[in-house]
Amino acid sequence: MKETVTVNIGSEAFTLDDDACRTLRCYLDDIRSRLPEDDTETMGDIERRIAEIFRERVSSPMRVITLDVVRATMTQMGTPAAFGEPRRDAAAGAPENGDPAPKEDETPSPRKLYRSRTERSIAGVCGGLGEYFDADPTMIRLVTLLLILFGGLSIWAYIILWIVIPEQPARKFTLNDKKR
């Protein structure tokens, strides 16, 4: 099950799934970074053309626009590079989330290993390892199960990891939080 988002593209409302919305937003932001700052007319024309293509590809206004439709539309429209080179101020600007751009001498904070709160079957150890190594937690669970069954890893090692690895900190929600 995927979440859907209602967006206004070229003065028309469309319902997109979450992945399609993120992909289209990145595509439009990339194009916007290549156009002059005061050129709202070209951006409006691009959005209206995308709205036309969506109407052609989706038979009913009640249907959700999927990632495949967005990708096909992007292919039809062309790559953002076709709209020119990125502006210097757009390439060096702040990231989209409003945080200041990291300085070149700053190093990113080290990743920490936690037991997962969301991807857990027993204690979240395999889910946490999956998040840490950017791997599928199901595959890590299968490998762990095979190692336990065939003697390569004892159940005690899993229990020790359960005790040693801290649980992922709970995310604090406020009324003003936006979905990320």
Short mmCIF file of C-alpha atoms in Angstrom, two decimals:
data_model
loop_
_atom_site.label_atom_id
_atom_site.label_comp_id
_atom_site.label_asym_id
_atom_site.label_seq_id
_atom_site.Cartn_x
_atom_site.Cartn_y
_atom_site.Cartn_z
CA MET A 1 0.00 0.00 0.00
CA LYS A 2 1.39 3.42 -0.97
CA GLU A 3 0.48 6.86 0.21
CA THR A 4 -0.89 9.31 -2.33
CA VAL A 5 -0.43 13.05 -2.60
CA THR A 6 -2.66 15.58 -4.34
CA VAL A 7 -0.61 18.17 -6.20
CA ASN A 8 -1.33 21.14 -8.43
CA ILE A 9 0.55 20.93 -11.73
CA GLY A 10 -0.10 23.62 -14.31
CA SER A 11 -3.21 24.79 -12.41
CA GLU A 12 -4.72 21.28 -12.43
CA ALA A 13 -5.06 18.88 -9.52
CA PHE A 14 -3.53 15.41 -9.84
CA THR A 15 -3.17 12.53 -7.41
CA LEU A 16 0.31 10.99 -7.43
CA ASP A 17 1.74 8.18 -5.38
CA ASP A 18 4.49 9.20 -2.97
CA ASP A 19 7.40 7.89 -5.10
CA ALA A 20 6.07 9.58 -8.23
CA CYS A 21 5.64 12.87 -6.38
CA ARG A 22 9.21 12.83 -5.03
CA THR A 23 10.64 11.94 -8.46
CA LEU A 24 8.64 14.65 -10.23
CA ARG A 25 9.58 17.23 -7.57
CA CYS A 26 13.31 16.44 -8.02
CA TYR A 27 12.93 16.65 -11.80
CA LEU A 28 11.17 20.03 -11.65
CA ASP A 29 13.64 21.37 -9.06
CA ASP A 30 16.52 20.35 -11.33
CA ILE A 31 14.92 22.15 -14.27
CA ARG A 32 14.17 25.20 -12.08
CA SER A 33 17.84 25.36 -11.05
CA ARG A 34 18.82 25.64 -14.71
CA LEU A 35 16.45 28.47 -15.63
CA PRO A 36 16.98 32.14 -14.78
CA GLU A 37 15.54 33.00 -11.37
CA ASP A 38 12.96 35.43 -12.70
CA ASP A 39 11.77 33.10 -15.51
CA THR A 40 8.45 31.91 -14.06
CA GLU A 41 6.78 31.81 -17.49
CA THR A 42 8.96 28.97 -18.80
CA MET A 43 8.45 26.97 -15.60
CA GLY A 44 4.69 27.47 -15.93
CA ASP A 45 4.80 26.26 -19.54
CA ILE A 46 6.73 23.16 -18.49
CA GLU A 47 4.19 22.39 -15.76
CA ARG A 48 1.27 22.88 -18.17
CA ARG A 49 2.91 20.49 -20.68
CA ILE A 50 3.41 17.90 -17.95
CA ALA A 51 -0.27 18.29 -16.99
CA GLU A 52 -1.27 17.70 -20.65
CA ILE A 53 0.85 14.54 -20.82
CA PHE A 54 -0.65 13.27 -17.55
CA ARG A 55 -4.18 13.84 -18.93
CA GLU A 56 -3.24 11.90 -22.10
CA ARG A 57 -1.74 8.97 -20.19
CA VAL A 58 -4.29 8.62 -17.40
CA SER A 59 -7.78 7.74 -18.60
CA SER A 60 -9.72 8.94 -15.55
CA PRO A 61 -9.10 11.87 -13.21
CA MET A 62 -9.76 9.48 -10.32
CA ARG A 63 -6.75 7.28 -11.18
CA VAL A 64 -3.45 7.75 -9.41
CA ILE A 65 -0.39 8.75 -11.42
CA THR A 66 2.32 6.18 -10.79
CA LEU A 67 6.09 6.35 -10.94
CA ASP A 68 6.05 4.68 -14.38
CA VAL A 69 3.83 7.44 -15.79
CA VAL A 70 6.11 10.11 -14.30
CA ARG A 71 9.22 8.44 -15.75
CA ALA A 72 7.60 8.16 -19.19
CA THR A 73 6.62 11.84 -18.98
CA MET A 74 10.16 12.81 -18.00
CA THR A 75 11.51 10.84 -20.96
CA GLN A 76 9.08 12.61 -23.27
CA MET A 77 9.96 16.05 -21.84
CA GLY A 78 13.71 15.47 -21.99
CA THR A 79 16.50 15.60 -19.46
CA PRO A 80 17.00 18.67 -17.27
CA ALA A 81 20.35 19.19 -19.03
CA ALA A 82 18.37 20.14 -22.15
CA PHE A 83 17.25 23.27 -20.29
CA GLY A 84 20.83 24.50 -19.83
CA GLU A 85 23.55 24.41 -17.25
CA PRO A 86 22.69 24.82 -13.55
CA ARG A 87 22.96 28.36 -12.24
CA ARG A 88 25.96 28.96 -10.01
CA ASP A 89 23.79 30.18 -7.15
CA ALA A 90 21.49 27.12 -7.49
CA ALA A 91 24.40 24.67 -7.52
CA ALA A 92 26.02 26.26 -4.47
CA GLY A 93 22.75 27.06 -2.66
CA ALA A 94 21.33 25.59 0.47
CA PRO A 95 19.73 22.16 0.40
CA GLU A 96 15.98 21.85 -0.06
CA ASN A 97 15.20 21.16 3.60
CA GLY A 98 16.39 24.62 4.65
CA ASP A 99 19.52 23.53 6.52
CA PRO A 100 22.64 25.44 5.62
CA ALA A 101 24.98 23.72 3.21
CA PRO A 102 27.76 21.80 4.98
CA LYS A 103 31.19 23.36 4.72
CA GLU A 104 33.85 21.47 2.82
CA ASP A 105 36.04 20.96 5.89
CA GLU A 106 33.18 19.46 7.91
CA THR A 107 32.98 15.68 7.94
CA PRO A 108 29.64 13.93 8.09
CA SER A 109 28.71 12.49 11.45
CA PRO A 110 29.58 8.82 11.81
CA ARG A 111 26.78 6.31 11.35
CA LYS A 112 25.66 4.49 14.46
CA LEU A 113 24.37 0.96 14.74
CA TYR A 114 20.97 0.68 16.42
CA ARG A 115 18.32 -2.01 16.74
CA SER A 116 15.51 -0.97 14.44
CA ARG A 117 12.14 0.12 15.82
CA THR A 118 10.31 -0.35 12.51
CA GLU A 119 12.04 -3.28 10.77
CA ARG A 120 11.88 -5.84 13.52
CA SER A 121 10.77 -9.44 13.81
CA ILE A 122 12.20 -10.35 17.19
CA ALA A 123 14.47 -7.67 18.60
CA GLY A 124 15.32 -5.45 15.61
CA VAL A 125 18.93 -6.66 15.34
CA CYS A 126 18.69 -7.75 11.70
CA GLY A 127 16.65 -4.66 10.81
CA GLY A 128 19.29 -2.44 12.42
CA LEU A 129 22.07 -4.23 10.56
CA GLY A 130 20.10 -3.78 7.34
CA GLU A 131 19.75 -0.04 7.94
CA TYR A 132 23.42 0.31 8.91
CA PHE A 133 24.73 -1.58 5.86
CA ASP A 134 21.97 -0.25 3.57
CA ALA A 135 20.81 -3.80 2.82
CA ASP A 136 17.48 -5.61 2.80
CA PRO A 137 16.67 -6.74 6.37
CA THR A 138 14.87 -9.83 5.03
CA MET A 139 18.07 -11.05 3.40
CA ILE A 140 20.00 -10.47 6.61
CA ARG A 141 17.33 -12.42 8.52
CA LEU A 142 17.63 -15.32 6.07
CA VAL A 143 21.44 -15.38 6.28
CA THR A 144 21.28 -15.20 10.08
CA LEU A 145 18.76 -18.06 10.20
CA LEU A 146 20.91 -20.21 7.91
CA LEU A 147 24.01 -19.48 9.98
CA ILE A 148 22.19 -20.40 13.19
CA LEU A 149 20.74 -23.60 11.69
CA PHE A 150 24.01 -24.79 10.18
CA GLY A 151 26.25 -23.97 13.13
CA GLY A 152 28.11 -20.94 11.79
CA LEU A 153 26.51 -18.64 14.34
CA SER A 154 25.05 -19.59 17.64
CA ILE A 155 21.84 -18.22 19.06
CA TRP A 156 23.99 -16.74 21.83
CA ALA A 157 25.65 -14.35 19.37
CA TYR A 158 22.22 -13.01 18.42
CA ILE A 159 21.25 -12.61 22.08
CA ILE A 160 24.52 -10.79 22.82
CA LEU A 161 23.88 -8.41 19.90
CA TRP A 162 20.36 -7.90 21.25
CA ILE A 163 21.83 -6.83 24.60
CA VAL A 164 24.81 -4.82 23.28
CA ILE A 165 23.24 -2.87 20.40
CA PRO A 166 21.10 0.02 21.71
CA GLU A 167 17.58 0.52 20.44
CA GLN A 168 17.05 3.26 17.89
CA PRO A 169 16.03 6.50 19.62
CA ALA A 170 12.35 7.31 19.35
CA ARG A 171 11.52 10.15 17.00
CA LYS A 172 9.86 13.08 18.71
CA PHE A 173 6.75 14.40 17.01
CA THR A 174 5.34 17.87 17.31
CA LEU A 175 2.30 19.43 15.73
CA ASN A 176 4.52 21.40 13.36
CA ASP A 177 6.45 18.40 11.99
CA LYS A 178 6.24 17.89 8.27
CA LYS A 179 6.35 14.41 6.79
CA ARG A 180 9.82 13.56 5.53
#
